Amino acid sequence: MSSEFALIRRYFTRPPRHTDLAVGDDAALIRPGPGMQLAISTDMLVAGTHFFADTDPEGLGWKTLAVNVSDIAAMGARPRWVVLAACLPAADEAWIAAFAKGFFACCDAFEIDAIGGDTTRGPLNLCPTIFGEVPTGTAVTRSGARPGDDLWVSGAPGRAALGLAHLRGEVVLAPAWRDDCLAALHRPQPRVALGLALRGLATAMLDVSDGLLGDLNHILELSRVGAVVDEAALPLAALLEACGDPVRAVRACTSGGDDYELLFAAPADRRTDVADLSARLDLPLHRIGYFTDTAEALQLRGHDGRLHTVSASGYDHFGQGA
């Protein structure tokens, strides 16, 4: 059986792209570019909580890094470095090799250096810490939304939730959409290019990991604003085709989570700029509402035009969720 250090050398040591000293010493040495701030995030994935224990390890390797890349994208930063702490039940080299293949495929896709970490034996638990760069003072935070700003979301949030419901036997997905929804769940695509392009345009931003309405509440709290979400403007077409159930489609879109799309505020007079950005990136961007001056009040406008107060906290590891 290979030792811990042999496994690290074999599967997790690669030539760095932009690192002074990477894997092999007591610590890595990195040098941010001139005029740059570091954006740092960590996001733990635990078997049985964030993924099924029998999840394909290559897809899990991609997702383990991708969900962290998404946090950096949501700041308008460029991902640069990652360290990975991994708790593994056993030194299963076939599993580790497949996991590493997916993990480094994500590294290659976003030009990230894996610069260290740690391994130990125990229940399956994967915890990357990611470092990104953003020009000083330009990071897009959750606290800048203003009354009158438009509310936008990228892509088609809810597909991952339908993929999970399919695996749990709760819904039968149309064959044409099954693979798409499962890919959204297992291989999310962080919106790095969008995040970078939104610097100077978005006034507030986050990634949708715990449900659109629940995550929106974080912007409302930190920006001290309210919001109205227009149900008729939600991107439901793909979800409806996939599951054929309007109620489930709305629920998946608004509270499903695990999408890693970007939810952002932008001034109403910049709609043309957002539309141009959508065309340039070939990525749908949907205007789904607007921000109000009623602090932390979240309302949903139904198809009948009536406003309904929403209480949506999103997924909570220590609570009942939305």
mmCIF file of C-alpha atoms in Angstrom:
data_model
loop_
_atom_site.group_PDB
_atom_site.id
_atom_site.type_symbol
_atom_site.label_atom_id
_atom_site.label_comp_id
_atom_site.label_asym_id
_atom_site.label_seq_id
_atom_site.Cartn_x
_atom_site.Cartn_y
_atom_site.Cartn_z
ATOM 1 C CA MET A 1 0.000 0.000 0.000
ATOM 2 C CA SER A 2 1.358 3.413 -0.958
ATOM 3 C CA SER A 3 2.234 5.883 1.787
ATOM 4 C CA GLU A 4 0.458 9.230 2.181
ATOM 5 C CA PHE A 5 3.435 11.076 0.718
ATOM 6 C CA ALA A 6 3.769 8.687 -2.214
ATOM 7 C CA LEU A 7 0.098 9.234 -3.036
ATOM 8 C CA ILE A 8 0.571 13.005 -2.928
ATOM 9 C CA ARG A 9 3.626 12.818 -5.183
ATOM 10 C CA ARG A 10 1.920 10.482 -7.632
ATOM 11 C CA TYR A 11 -1.507 12.074 -7.919
ATOM 12 C CA PHE A 12 -1.367 15.655 -6.628
ATOM 13 C CA THR A 13 2.000 17.065 -7.646
ATOM 14 C CA ARG A 14 2.069 18.972 -10.931
ATOM 15 C CA PRO A 15 4.384 21.657 -12.364
ATOM 16 C CA PRO A 16 3.074 25.085 -11.242
ATOM 17 C CA ARG A 17 2.091 27.887 -13.622
ATOM 18 C CA HIS A 18 2.456 31.002 -11.462
ATOM 19 C CA THR A 19 3.818 29.875 -8.080
ATOM 20 C CA ASP A 20 7.241 30.484 -6.551
ATOM 21 C CA LEU A 21 7.202 27.270 -4.475
ATOM 22 C CA ALA A 22 4.415 24.701 -4.654
ATOM 23 C CA VAL A 23 3.999 21.139 -3.299
ATOM 24 C CA GLY A 24 6.829 19.526 -1.332
ATOM 25 C CA ASP A 25 7.855 21.949 1.401
ATOM 26 C CA ASP A 26 6.234 23.004 4.692
ATOM 27 C CA ALA A 27 4.369 25.819 2.966
ATOM 28 C CA ALA A 28 3.830 27.185 -0.517
ATOM 29 C CA LEU A 29 5.136 30.555 -1.628
ATOM 30 C CA ILE A 30 2.914 32.707 -3.822
ATOM 31 C CA ARG A 31 3.330 36.258 -5.059
ATOM 32 C CA PRO A 32 0.201 38.271 -5.957
ATOM 33 C CA GLY A 33 0.622 40.596 -8.912
ATOM 34 C CA PRO A 34 1.301 44.288 -8.351
ATOM 35 C CA GLY A 35 -1.799 46.196 -7.314
ATOM 36 C CA MET A 36 -3.733 43.004 -6.573
ATOM 37 C CA GLN A 37 -5.731 41.859 -3.559
ATOM 38 C CA LEU A 38 -6.078 38.195 -2.647
ATOM 39 C CA ALA A 39 -9.588 36.739 -2.611
ATOM 40 C CA ILE A 40 -9.653 33.611 -0.435
ATOM 41 C CA SER A 41 -12.442 31.097 0.119
ATOM 42 C CA THR A 42 -12.925 27.564 1.403
ATOM 43 C CA ASP A 43 -15.858 25.251 0.811
ATOM 44 C CA MET A 44 -16.084 21.769 2.334
ATOM 45 C CA LEU A 45 -17.784 18.796 0.645
ATOM 46 C CA VAL A 46 -18.818 15.938 2.934
ATOM 47 C CA ALA A 47 -20.046 12.520 1.795
ATOM 48 C CA GLY A 48 -23.702 12.046 2.671
ATOM 49 C CA THR A 49 -24.276 15.796 2.999
ATOM 50 C CA HIS A 50 -23.042 17.282 -0.280
ATOM 51 C CA PHE A 51 -22.748 14.163 -2.431
ATOM 52 C CA PHE A 52 -23.607 10.473 -2.387
ATOM 53 C CA ALA A 53 -20.793 8.242 -1.148
ATOM 54 C CA ASP A 54 -20.832 6.290 -4.449
ATOM 55 C CA THR A 55 -20.577 9.418 -6.632
ATOM 56 C CA ASP A 56 -18.282 9.027 -9.640
ATOM 57 C CA PRO A 57 -14.860 10.131 -8.318
ATOM 58 C CA GLU A 58 -13.781 11.922 -11.507
ATOM 59 C CA GLY A 59 -16.891 14.095 -11.495
ATOM 60 C CA LEU A 60 -16.456 14.627 -7.759
ATOM 61 C CA GLY A 61 -12.890 15.810 -8.341
ATOM 62 C CA TRP A 62 -14.156 18.436 -10.789
ATOM 63 C CA LYS A 63 -16.985 19.552 -8.517
ATOM 64 C CA THR A 64 -14.783 19.740 -5.407
ATOM 65 C CA LEU A 65 -12.737 22.470 -7.055
ATOM 66 C CA ALA A 66 -15.479 24.012 -9.207
ATOM 67 C CA VAL A 67 -17.668 25.025 -6.264
ATOM 68 C CA ASN A 68 -14.698 26.884 -4.804
ATOM 69 C CA VAL A 69 -13.838 28.494 -8.144
ATOM 70 C CA SER A 70 -17.410 29.784 -8.205
ATOM 71 C CA ASP A 71 -16.852 31.691 -4.949
ATOM 72 C CA ILE A 72 -13.875 33.460 -6.508
ATOM 73 C CA ALA A 73 -15.880 34.209 -9.672
ATOM 74 C CA ALA A 74 -18.594 35.772 -7.516
ATOM 75 C CA MET A 75 -16.081 38.347 -6.276
ATOM 76 C CA GLY A 76 -15.042 39.320 -9.793
ATOM 77 C CA ALA A 77 -11.657 37.711 -9.122
ATOM 78 C CA ARG A 78 -9.465 35.355 -11.145
ATOM 79 C CA PRO A 79 -8.706 31.977 -9.492
ATOM 80 C CA ARG A 80 -4.982 31.283 -9.107
ATOM 81 C CA TRP A 81 -4.073 28.796 -6.366
ATOM 82 C CA VAL A 82 -5.701 25.990 -4.366
ATOM 83 C CA VAL A 83 -4.734 23.795 -1.423
ATOM 84 C CA LEU A 84 -6.708 20.612 -0.753
ATOM 85 C CA ALA A 85 -7.292 18.890 2.569
ATOM 86 C CA ALA A 86 -8.765 15.433 1.998
ATOM 87 C CA CYS A 87 -10.022 12.910 4.543
ATOM 88 C CA LEU A 88 -10.235 9.512 2.815
ATOM 89 C CA PRO A 89 -11.650 6.211 4.123
ATOM 90 C CA ALA A 90 -8.846 4.239 2.469
ATOM 91 C CA ALA A 91 -5.889 4.593 0.133
ATOM 92 C CA ASP A 92 -7.886 3.345 -2.861
ATOM 93 C CA GLU A 93 -5.547 4.271 -5.716
ATOM 94 C CA ALA A 94 -8.098 3.719 -8.481
ATOM 95 C CA TRP A 95 -10.524 6.091 -6.722
ATOM 96 C CA ILE A 96 -7.782 8.630 -5.976
ATOM 97 C CA ALA A 97 -6.502 8.537 -9.565
ATOM 98 C CA ALA A 98 -9.985 9.216 -10.947
ATOM 99 C CA PHE A 99 -10.623 11.982 -8.399
ATOM 100 C CA ALA A 100 -7.279 13.616 -9.210
ATOM 101 C CA LYS A 101 -8.072 13.448 -12.936
ATOM 102 C CA GLY A 102 -11.280 15.433 -12.433
ATOM 103 C CA PHE A 103 -9.693 17.830 -9.947
ATOM 104 C CA PHE A 104 -6.811 18.682 -12.271
ATOM 105 C CA ALA A 105 -9.127 18.950 -15.273
ATOM 106 C CA CYS A 106 -10.781 21.814 -13.398
ATOM 107 C CA CYS A 107 -7.343 23.227 -12.503
ATOM 108 C CA ASP A 108 -6.400 23.177 -16.185
ATOM 109 C CA ALA A 109 -9.706 24.715 -17.295
ATOM 110 C CA PHE A 110 -9.142 27.766 -15.088
ATOM 111 C CA GLU A 111 -5.306 27.813 -14.964
ATOM 112 C CA ILE A 112 -5.115 27.124 -11.237
ATOM 113 C CA ASP A 113 -2.008 25.854 -9.449
ATOM 114 C CA ALA A 114 -2.573 23.167 -6.790
ATOM 115 C CA ILE A 115 0.083 24.189 -4.256
ATOM 116 C CA GLY A 116 -0.371 21.906 -1.249
ATOM 117 C CA GLY A 117 -2.753 20.431 1.267
ATOM 118 C CA ASP A 118 -3.050 17.436 3.561
ATOM 119 C CA THR A 119 -4.495 13.931 3.666
ATOM 120 C CA THR A 120 -5.676 11.749 6.496
ATOM 121 C CA ARG A 121 -7.786 8.632 7.040
ATOM 122 C CA GLY A 122 -11.427 8.987 8.057
ATOM 123 C CA PRO A 123 -14.932 9.664 6.697
ATOM 124 C CA LEU A 124 -14.833 11.047 3.156
ATOM 125 C CA ASN A 125 -14.464 14.822 3.416
ATOM 126 C CA LEU A 126 -12.919 17.170 0.842
ATOM 127 C CA CYS A 127 -11.954 20.719 1.761
ATOM 128 C CA PRO A 128 -10.176 22.966 -0.755
ATOM 129 C CA THR A 129 -9.060 26.492 0.051
ATOM 130 C CA ILE A 130 -8.809 28.664 -3.037
ATOM 131 C CA PHE A 131 -6.949 31.906 -3.644
ATOM 132 C CA GLY A 132 -7.724 34.394 -6.377
ATOM 133 C CA GLU A 133 -6.543 37.829 -7.482
ATOM 134 C CA VAL A 134 -8.535 40.978 -8.071
ATOM 135 C CA PRO A 135 -7.281 44.522 -8.704
ATOM 136 C CA THR A 136 -7.296 46.413 -5.427
ATOM 137 C CA GLY A 137 -10.665 48.003 -4.714
ATOM 138 C CA THR A 138 -12.547 46.345 -7.594
ATOM 139 C CA ALA A 139 -13.942 43.203 -5.947
ATOM 140 C CA VAL A 140 -17.714 42.863 -6.250
ATOM 141 C CA THR A 141 -19.155 42.175 -2.795
ATOM 142 C CA ARG A 142 -22.639 41.450 -1.457
ATOM 143 C CA SER A 143 -23.050 44.870 0.114
ATOM 144 C CA GLY A 144 -23.341 47.279 -2.841
ATOM 145 C CA ALA A 145 -26.890 46.779 -4.163
ATOM 146 C CA ARG A 146 -28.985 49.966 -4.280
ATOM 147 C CA PRO A 147 -32.736 50.617 -4.512
ATOM 148 C CA GLY A 148 -33.686 50.726 -8.190
ATOM 149 C CA ASP A 149 -30.925 48.350 -9.294
ATOM 150 C CA ASP A 150 -31.984 45.453 -11.493
ATOM 151 C CA LEU A 151 -31.652 41.866 -10.253
ATOM 152 C CA TRP A 152 -30.055 39.426 -12.722
ATOM 153 C CA VAL A 153 -29.178 35.738 -12.734
ATOM 154 C CA SER A 154 -27.066 33.775 -15.196
ATOM 155 C CA GLY A 155 -27.914 30.530 -16.926
ATOM 156 C CA ALA A 156 -30.789 28.282 -15.872
ATOM 157 C CA PRO A 157 -30.701 27.717 -12.107
ATOM 158 C CA GLY A 158 -32.656 24.678 -10.950
ATOM 159 C CA ARG A 159 -31.213 22.037 -13.281
ATOM 160 C CA ALA A 160 -28.946 20.641 -10.553
ATOM 161 C CA ALA A 161 -31.922 20.342 -8.192
ATOM 162 C CA LEU A 162 -33.828 18.387 -10.829
ATOM 163 C CA GLY A 163 -30.808 16.155 -11.347
ATOM 164 C CA LEU A 164 -30.712 15.412 -7.619
ATOM 165 C CA ALA A 165 -34.468 14.774 -7.542
ATOM 166 C CA HIS A 166 -33.998 12.328 -10.412
ATOM 167 C CA LEU A 167 -31.297 10.403 -8.523
ATOM 168 C CA ARG A 168 -33.563 10.249 -5.480
ATOM 169 C CA GLY A 169 -36.419 8.858 -7.565
ATOM 170 C CA GLU A 170 -38.615 11.900 -6.894
ATOM 171 C CA VAL A 171 -39.085 12.905 -10.513
ATOM 172 C CA VAL A 172 -38.848 11.351 -13.965
ATOM 173 C CA LEU A 173 -36.907 13.678 -16.240
ATOM 174 C CA ALA A 174 -37.462 13.893 -19.970
ATOM 175 C CA PRO A 175 -34.696 11.840 -21.657
ATOM 176 C CA ALA A 176 -33.514 14.857 -23.656
ATOM 177 C CA TRP A 177 -32.802 16.764 -20.405
ATOM 178 C CA ARG A 178 -31.643 14.003 -18.045
ATOM 179 C CA ASP A 179 -27.953 14.195 -18.900
ATOM 180 C CA ASP A 180 -28.013 17.999 -18.850
ATOM 181 C CA CYS A 181 -29.497 18.118 -15.339
ATOM 182 C CA LEU A 182 -27.100 15.468 -14.038
ATOM 183 C CA ALA A 183 -24.162 17.351 -15.558
ATOM 184 C CA ALA A 184 -25.338 20.531 -13.820
ATOM 185 C CA LEU A 185 -25.293 18.607 -10.534
ATOM 186 C CA HIS A 186 -22.020 16.733 -10.965
ATOM 187 C CA ARG A 187 -19.938 19.067 -13.144
ATOM 188 C CA PRO A 188 -21.010 22.674 -12.458
ATOM 189 C CA GLN A 189 -19.442 25.339 -14.650
ATOM 190 C CA PRO A 190 -18.136 28.281 -12.603
ATOM 191 C CA ARG A 191 -18.892 31.618 -14.282
ATOM 192 C CA VAL A 192 -15.376 33.028 -14.083
ATOM 193 C CA ALA A 193 -15.526 34.953 -17.369
ATOM 194 C CA LEU A 194 -18.826 36.514 -16.334
ATOM 195 C CA GLY A 195 -17.532 37.472 -12.899
ATOM 196 C CA LEU A 196 -14.493 39.170 -14.398
ATOM 197 C CA ALA A 197 -16.631 41.036 -16.929
ATOM 198 C CA LEU A 198 -19.002 42.286 -14.226
ATOM 199 C CA ARG A 199 -16.321 44.234 -12.377
ATOM 200 C CA GLY A 200 -17.366 47.878 -12.614
ATOM 201 C CA LEU A 201 -20.850 46.896 -13.821
ATOM 202 C CA ALA A 202 -22.395 44.797 -11.035
ATOM 203 C CA THR A 203 -22.991 46.608 -7.750
ATOM 204 C CA ALA A 204 -23.375 43.385 -5.729
ATOM 205 C CA MET A 205 -22.976 39.701 -6.545
ATOM 206 C CA LEU A 206 -22.864 36.167 -5.177
ATOM 207 C CA ASP A 207 -23.042 32.638 -6.527
ATOM 208 C CA VAL A 208 -26.194 30.545 -6.159
ATOM 209 C CA SER A 209 -25.177 27.572 -4.033
ATOM 210 C CA ASP A 210 -27.986 27.243 -1.466
ATOM 211 C CA GLY A 211 -31.021 28.383 -3.477
ATOM 212 C CA LEU A 212 -31.696 31.582 -5.412
ATOM 213 C CA LEU A 213 -34.073 33.220 -2.937
ATOM 214 C CA GLY A 214 -32.123 32.105 0.097
ATOM 215 C CA ASP A 215 -28.861 33.413 -1.319
ATOM 216 C CA LEU A 216 -30.538 36.639 -2.416
ATOM 217 C CA ASN A 217 -31.313 37.273 1.247
ATOM 218 C CA HIS A 218 -27.554 37.593 1.887
ATOM 219 C CA ILE A 219 -27.396 40.532 -0.526
ATOM 220 C CA LEU A 220 -30.484 42.094 1.032
ATOM 221 C CA GLU A 221 -29.024 41.816 4.517
ATOM 222 C CA LEU A 222 -25.593 43.227 3.716
ATOM 223 C CA SER A 223 -26.854 45.896 1.298
ATOM 224 C CA ARG A 224 -29.750 46.892 3.565
ATOM 225 C CA VAL A 225 -32.221 46.769 0.693
ATOM 226 C CA GLY A 226 -35.295 44.779 -0.271
ATOM 227 C CA ALA A 227 -36.144 43.059 -3.551
ATOM 228 C CA VAL A 228 -39.062 42.071 -5.744
ATOM 229 C CA VAL A 229 -38.638 38.900 -7.816
ATOM 230 C CA ASP A 230 -40.965 38.543 -10.819
ATOM 231 C CA GLU A 231 -42.073 34.917 -11.182
ATOM 232 C CA ALA A 232 -42.925 35.500 -14.855
ATOM 233 C CA ALA A 233 -39.319 36.518 -15.534
ATOM 234 C CA LEU A 234 -37.714 33.423 -13.992
ATOM 235 C CA PRO A 235 -35.853 31.215 -16.519
ATOM 236 C CA LEU A 236 -38.192 28.230 -16.258
ATOM 237 C CA ALA A 237 -38.459 27.032 -19.865
ATOM 238 C CA ALA A 238 -35.720 24.384 -19.635
ATOM 239 C CA LEU A 239 -36.936 23.202 -16.222
ATOM 240 C CA LEU A 240 -40.496 22.815 -17.474
ATOM 241 C CA GLU A 241 -39.306 20.808 -20.473
ATOM 242 C CA ALA A 242 -37.204 18.643 -18.181
ATOM 243 C CA CYS A 243 -39.799 17.768 -15.532
ATOM 244 C CA GLY A 244 -43.182 18.862 -16.915
ATOM 245 C CA ASP A 245 -44.268 20.111 -13.481
ATOM 246 C CA PRO A 246 -44.688 23.909 -13.091
ATOM 247 C CA VAL A 247 -44.663 23.781 -9.281
ATOM 248 C CA ARG A 248 -41.487 21.692 -9.139
ATOM 249 C CA ALA A 249 -39.857 23.885 -11.798
ATOM 250 C CA VAL A 250 -40.447 27.061 -9.779
ATOM 251 C CA ARG A 251 -39.253 25.380 -6.582
ATOM 252 C CA ALA A 252 -36.113 24.062 -8.278
ATOM 253 C CA CYS A 253 -35.312 27.482 -9.734
ATOM 254 C CA THR A 254 -35.917 29.489 -6.573
ATOM 255 C CA SER A 255 -34.718 27.168 -3.811
ATOM 256 C CA GLY A 256 -32.948 24.184 -5.364
ATOM 257 C CA GLY A 257 -29.345 25.248 -4.870
ATOM 258 C CA ASP A 258 -26.109 23.653 -6.153
ATOM 259 C CA ASP A 259 -26.307 25.669 -9.392
ATOM 260 C CA TYR A 260 -23.291 27.986 -8.987
ATOM 261 C CA GLU A 261 -24.813 30.547 -11.316
ATOM 262 C CA LEU A 262 -24.165 34.226 -10.541
ATOM 263 C CA LEU A 263 -26.869 36.406 -9.021
ATOM 264 C CA PHE A 264 -26.086 40.102 -9.311
ATOM 265 C CA ALA A 265 -27.350 43.658 -9.061
ATOM 266 C CA ALA A 266 -26.723 46.235 -11.788
ATOM 267 C CA PRO A 267 -27.981 49.781 -12.378
ATOM 268 C CA ALA A 268 -31.150 49.971 -14.469
ATOM 269 C CA ASP A 269 -29.432 52.302 -16.943
ATOM 270 C CA ARG A 270 -26.838 49.576 -17.721
ATOM 271 C CA ARG A 271 -29.290 47.068 -19.216
ATOM 272 C CA THR A 272 -27.798 47.454 -22.679
ATOM 273 C CA ASP A 273 -24.330 46.734 -21.275
ATOM 274 C CA VAL A 274 -25.614 43.555 -19.604
ATOM 275 C CA ALA A 275 -27.321 42.480 -22.838
ATOM 276 C CA ASP A 276 -24.096 43.075 -24.775
ATOM 277 C CA LEU A 277 -22.166 41.052 -22.194
ATOM 278 C CA SER A 278 -24.649 38.200 -22.495
ATOM 279 C CA ALA A 279 -24.161 38.132 -26.266
ATOM 280 C CA ARG A 280 -20.370 38.361 -26.008
ATOM 281 C CA LEU A 281 -20.126 35.461 -23.554
ATOM 282 C CA ASP A 282 -22.910 33.467 -25.262
ATOM 283 C CA LEU A 283 -24.483 33.095 -21.822
ATOM 284 C CA PRO A 284 -28.138 33.884 -21.037
ATOM 285 C CA LEU A 285 -28.522 36.617 -18.408
ATOM 286 C CA HIS A 286 -32.041 37.049 -17.073
ATOM 287 C CA ARG A 287 -33.450 40.187 -15.423
ATOM 288 C CA ILE A 288 -35.726 38.678 -12.792
ATOM 289 C CA GLY A 289 -36.562 41.623 -10.543
ATOM 290 C CA TYR A 290 -35.330 44.762 -8.868
ATOM 291 C CA PHE A 291 -34.154 46.094 -5.517
ATOM 292 C CA THR A 292 -36.252 48.309 -3.246
ATOM 293 C CA ASP A 293 -35.642 50.641 -0.331
ATOM 294 C CA THR A 294 -37.482 48.391 2.149
ATOM 295 C CA ALA A 295 -34.575 46.804 3.997
ATOM 296 C CA GLU A 296 -34.443 42.990 3.855
ATOM 297 C CA ALA A 297 -38.025 42.666 2.520
ATOM 298 C CA LEU A 298 -38.214 39.972 -0.164
ATOM 299 C CA GLN A 299 -41.359 39.708 -2.276
ATOM 300 C CA LEU A 300 -42.386 37.482 -5.179
ATOM 301 C CA ARG A 301 -44.682 38.904 -7.844
ATOM 302 C CA GLY A 302 -46.963 36.104 -9.059
ATOM 303 C CA HIS A 303 -48.338 35.664 -12.549
ATOM 304 C CA ASP A 304 -51.483 37.395 -11.309
ATOM 305 C CA GLY A 305 -49.455 40.535 -10.539
ATOM 306 C CA ARG A 306 -49.940 40.255 -6.794
ATOM 307 C CA LEU A 307 -46.984 40.555 -4.419
ATOM 308 C CA HIS A 308 -46.353 37.817 -1.878
ATOM 309 C CA THR A 309 -43.861 38.145 0.970
ATOM 310 C CA VAL A 310 -41.234 35.407 0.797
ATOM 311 C CA SER A 311 -39.465 33.789 3.713
ATOM 312 C CA ALA A 312 -36.640 31.785 2.161
ATOM 313 C CA SER A 313 -33.524 31.102 4.164
ATOM 314 C CA GLY A 314 -31.883 28.692 1.717
ATOM 315 C CA TYR A 315 -30.109 25.506 2.691
ATOM 316 C CA ASP A 316 -28.765 25.524 6.257
ATOM 317 C CA HIS A 317 -26.392 22.780 7.433
ATOM 318 C CA PHE A 318 -27.681 23.176 10.983
ATOM 319 C CA GLY A 319 -31.351 23.819 10.196
ATOM 320 C CA GLN A 320 -34.214 22.650 8.058
ATOM 321 C CA GLY A 321 -33.382 24.727 4.958
ATOM 322 C CA ALA A 322 -35.904 26.434 2.701
#
